[in-house]
Amino acid sequence: MTNEELQQWVEQISLNSFGRPFLHRASFNTRLRSTGGRYFMKTHHIEISQMHYDTFGTEEVEKIIKHELCHYHLHLQRKGYKHRDADFKRLLQEVGGSRFCQPLPGKRREEPYRYRLVCGSCGMEYPRKRKTDPRKYVCGKCRGKLRLFALNIEGK
């Protein structure tokens, strides 16, 4: 699919689902990996992940487009356009957009926790991916002193 075809598709979804025209630019971005799309508040343009289109097809990308159009139309109407706003959540539910996009397979791997902070008083554990200074923190449960432990990770 080309950018021109995407532009027409976004305009059609905007008229059919929102009853309002989309008057700005929509284009694919091949560098988007962790997100399905972006809405730019200054220019009102929308970018859609080319990888999501190639991987998941039109059905998933249509939900992403509806999500970005919710940001677009609510922002132009000066209503709550952010993810946490009730207006955004309500409109997204009405049009059938997705709240989150599906993660791309194999593109992101979660590192295991390498460290663990343990409270000396109550034994509460706090897993950490990065090494932290336990003197800067106290237990959130009992305000006791914390100790840092390194976990054994295979292959390191």
GROMACS .gro file of C-alpha atoms in nm:
model
  156
    1MET     CA    1   0.000   0.000   0.000
    2THR     CA    2   0.133   0.343  -0.090
    3ASN     CA    3   0.108   0.664   0.112
    4GLU     CA    4  -0.157   0.795  -0.130
    5GLU     CA    5  -0.372   0.485  -0.076
    6LEU     CA    6  -0.323   0.519   0.301
    7GLN     CA    7  -0.429   0.884   0.279
    8GLN     CA    8  -0.753   0.790   0.100
    9TRP     CA    9  -0.816   0.506   0.346
   10VAL     CA   10  -0.773   0.738   0.648
   11GLU     CA   11  -1.004   0.998   0.489
   12GLN     CA   12  -1.266   0.728   0.425
   13ILE     CA   13  -1.245   0.590   0.783
   14SER     CA   14  -1.270   0.944   0.919
   15LEU     CA   15  -1.590   1.016   0.725
   16ASN     CA   16  -1.751   0.676   0.788
   17SER     CA   17  -1.665   0.632   1.157
   18PHE     CA   18  -1.644   0.991   1.283
   19GLY     CA   19  -1.865   1.182   1.038
   20ARG     CA   20  -1.588   1.440   0.997
   21PRO     CA   21  -1.328   1.492   0.725
   22PHE     CA   22  -0.957   1.429   0.777
   23LEU     CA   23  -0.790   1.737   0.628
   24HIS     CA   24  -0.422   1.667   0.694
   25ARG     CA   25  -0.156   1.416   0.584
   26ALA     CA   26  -0.138   1.048   0.670
   27SER     CA   27   0.171   0.848   0.581
   28PHE     CA   28   0.359   0.529   0.661
   29ASN     CA   29   0.670   0.538   0.877
   30THR     CA   30   0.903   0.239   0.845
   31ARG     CA   31   1.089   0.326   1.167
   32LEU     CA   32   0.792   0.287   1.404
   33ARG     CA   33   0.839  -0.038   1.596
   34SER     CA   34   0.703  -0.007   1.947
   35THR     CA   35   0.393   0.188   1.847
   36GLY     CA   36   0.136   0.136   1.574
   37GLY     CA   37   0.089   0.502   1.491
   38ARG     CA   38   0.149   0.862   1.592
   39TYR     CA   39  -0.055   1.182   1.590
   40PHE     CA   40   0.134   1.511   1.575
   41MET     CA   41  -0.041   1.791   1.760
   42LYS     CA   42   0.145   2.076   1.590
   43THR     CA   43   0.093   1.966   1.230
   44HIS     CA   44  -0.211   1.737   1.284
   45HIS     CA   45  -0.047   1.474   1.065
   46ILE     CA   46  -0.073   1.101   1.134
   47GLU     CA   47   0.196   0.837   1.084
   48ILE     CA   48   0.120   0.465   1.071
   49SER     CA   49   0.373   0.186   1.124
   50GLN     CA   50   0.457   0.014   0.797
   51MET     CA   51   0.571  -0.293   0.992
   52HIS     CA   52   0.234  -0.329   1.163
   53TYR     CA   53   0.062  -0.316   0.824
   54ASP     CA   54   0.298  -0.577   0.676
   55THR     CA   55   0.272  -0.805   0.981
   56PHE     CA   56  -0.093  -0.784   1.087
   57GLY     CA   57  -0.278  -0.657   0.779
   58THR     CA   58  -0.565  -0.417   0.724
   59GLU     CA   59  -0.792  -0.519   1.013
   60GLU     CA   60  -0.538  -0.436   1.283
   61VAL     CA   61  -0.417  -0.120   1.108
   62GLU     CA   62  -0.775   0.006   1.077
   63LYS     CA   63  -0.802  -0.008   1.457
   64ILE     CA   64  -0.474   0.184   1.484
   65ILE     CA   65  -0.601   0.447   1.239
   66LYS     CA   66  -0.921   0.488   1.442
   67HIS     CA   67  -0.710   0.533   1.756
   68GLU     CA   68  -0.504   0.809   1.592
   69LEU     CA   69  -0.817   0.971   1.446
   70CYS     CA   70  -0.963   0.987   1.798
   71HIS     CA   71  -0.661   1.195   1.902
   72TYR     CA   72  -0.697   1.405   1.586
   73HIS     CA   73  -1.068   1.487   1.607
   74LEU     CA   74  -1.078   1.541   1.984
   75HIS     CA   75  -0.773   1.767   1.973
   76LEU     CA   76  -0.925   1.982   1.698
   77GLN     CA   77  -1.252   2.003   1.896
   78ARG     CA   78  -1.058   2.109   2.207
   79LYS     CA   79  -1.180   1.808   2.403
   80GLY     CA   80  -0.987   1.551   2.605
   81TYR     CA   81  -0.761   1.388   2.345
   82LYS     CA   82  -0.513   1.216   2.578
   83HIS     CA   83  -0.521   0.845   2.661
   84ARG     CA   84  -0.637   0.908   3.018
   85ASP     CA   85  -0.927   1.140   2.924
   86ALA     CA   86  -1.286   1.017   2.943
   87ASP     CA   87  -1.370   1.177   2.606
   88PHE     CA   88  -1.093   0.979   2.438
   89LYS     CA   89  -1.191   0.649   2.600
   90ARG     CA   90  -1.558   0.699   2.513
   91LEU     CA   91  -1.495   0.789   2.147
   92LEU     CA   92  -1.246   0.506   2.104
   93GLN     CA   93  -1.504   0.257   2.231
   94GLU     CA   94  -1.775   0.403   2.003
   95VAL     CA   95  -1.571   0.374   1.683
   96GLY     CA   96  -1.408   0.040   1.768
   97GLY     CA   97  -1.046   0.150   1.777
   98SER     CA   98  -0.780  -0.037   1.969
   99ARG     CA   99  -0.648   0.093   2.299
  100PHE     CA  100  -0.311  -0.078   2.244
  101CYS     CA  101  -0.153  -0.217   1.930
  102GLN     CA  102  -0.021  -0.570   1.908
  103PRO     CA  103   0.355  -0.598   1.967
  104LEU     CA  104   0.565  -0.694   1.670
  105PRO     CA  105   0.696  -1.051   1.701
  106GLY     CA  106   1.061  -1.085   1.798
  107LYS     CA  107   1.131  -0.713   1.784
  108ARG     CA  108   1.150  -0.655   2.157
  109ARG     CA  109   1.265  -0.886   2.428
  110GLU     CA  110   1.222  -0.830   2.796
  111GLU     CA  111   1.542  -0.855   2.995
  112PRO     CA  112   1.517  -1.060   3.311
  113TYR     CA  113   1.560  -0.886   3.640
  114ARG     CA  114   1.926  -0.876   3.731
  115TYR     CA  115   1.902  -0.727   4.080
  116ARG     CA  116   1.678  -0.747   4.381
  117LEU     CA  117   1.631  -0.502   4.667
  118VAL     CA  118   1.521  -0.673   4.988
  119CYS     CA  119   1.391  -0.502   5.299
  120GLY     CA  120   1.581  -0.599   5.614
  121SER     CA  121   1.273  -0.553   5.835
  122CYS     CA  122   0.975  -0.705   5.657
  123GLY     CA  123   1.143  -0.900   5.374
  124MET     CA  124   0.960  -0.719   5.093
  125GLU     CA  125   1.137  -0.773   4.758
  126TYR     CA  126   1.177  -0.522   4.476
  127PRO     CA  127   1.309  -0.668   4.148
  128ARG     CA  128   1.526  -0.431   3.943
  129LYS     CA  129   1.672  -0.448   3.595
  130ARG     CA  130   1.942  -0.193   3.678
  131LYS     CA  131   2.176  -0.168   3.972
  132THR     CA  132   2.055   0.091   4.222
  133ASP     CA  133   2.201   0.236   4.540
  134PRO     CA  134   1.995   0.096   4.829
  135ARG     CA  135   2.101   0.385   5.056
  136LYS     CA  136   1.885   0.622   4.848
  137TYR     CA  137   1.564   0.425   4.907
  138VAL     CA  138   1.357   0.279   5.189
  139CYS     CA  139   1.093   0.008   5.191
  140GLY     CA  140   0.756   0.130   5.067
  141LYS     CA  141   0.577  -0.100   5.307
  142CYS     CA  142   0.754  -0.045   5.643
  143ARG     CA  143   1.019   0.221   5.564
  144GLY     CA  144   1.298  -0.024   5.658
  145LYS     CA  145   1.650  -0.033   5.513
  146LEU     CA  146   1.704  -0.210   5.182
  147ARG     CA  147   1.984  -0.444   5.074
  148LEU     CA  148   2.090  -0.510   4.715
  149PHE     CA  149   2.140  -0.862   4.579
  150ALA     CA  150   2.267  -0.956   4.233
  151LEU     CA  151   2.083  -1.246   4.070
  152ASN     CA  152   2.263  -1.518   3.876
  153ILE     CA  153   2.180  -1.493   3.507
  154GLU     CA  154   2.270  -1.776   3.273
  155GLY     CA  155   2.512  -1.688   2.996
  156LYS     CA  156   2.665  -1.388   3.173
   0.00000   0.00000   0.00000
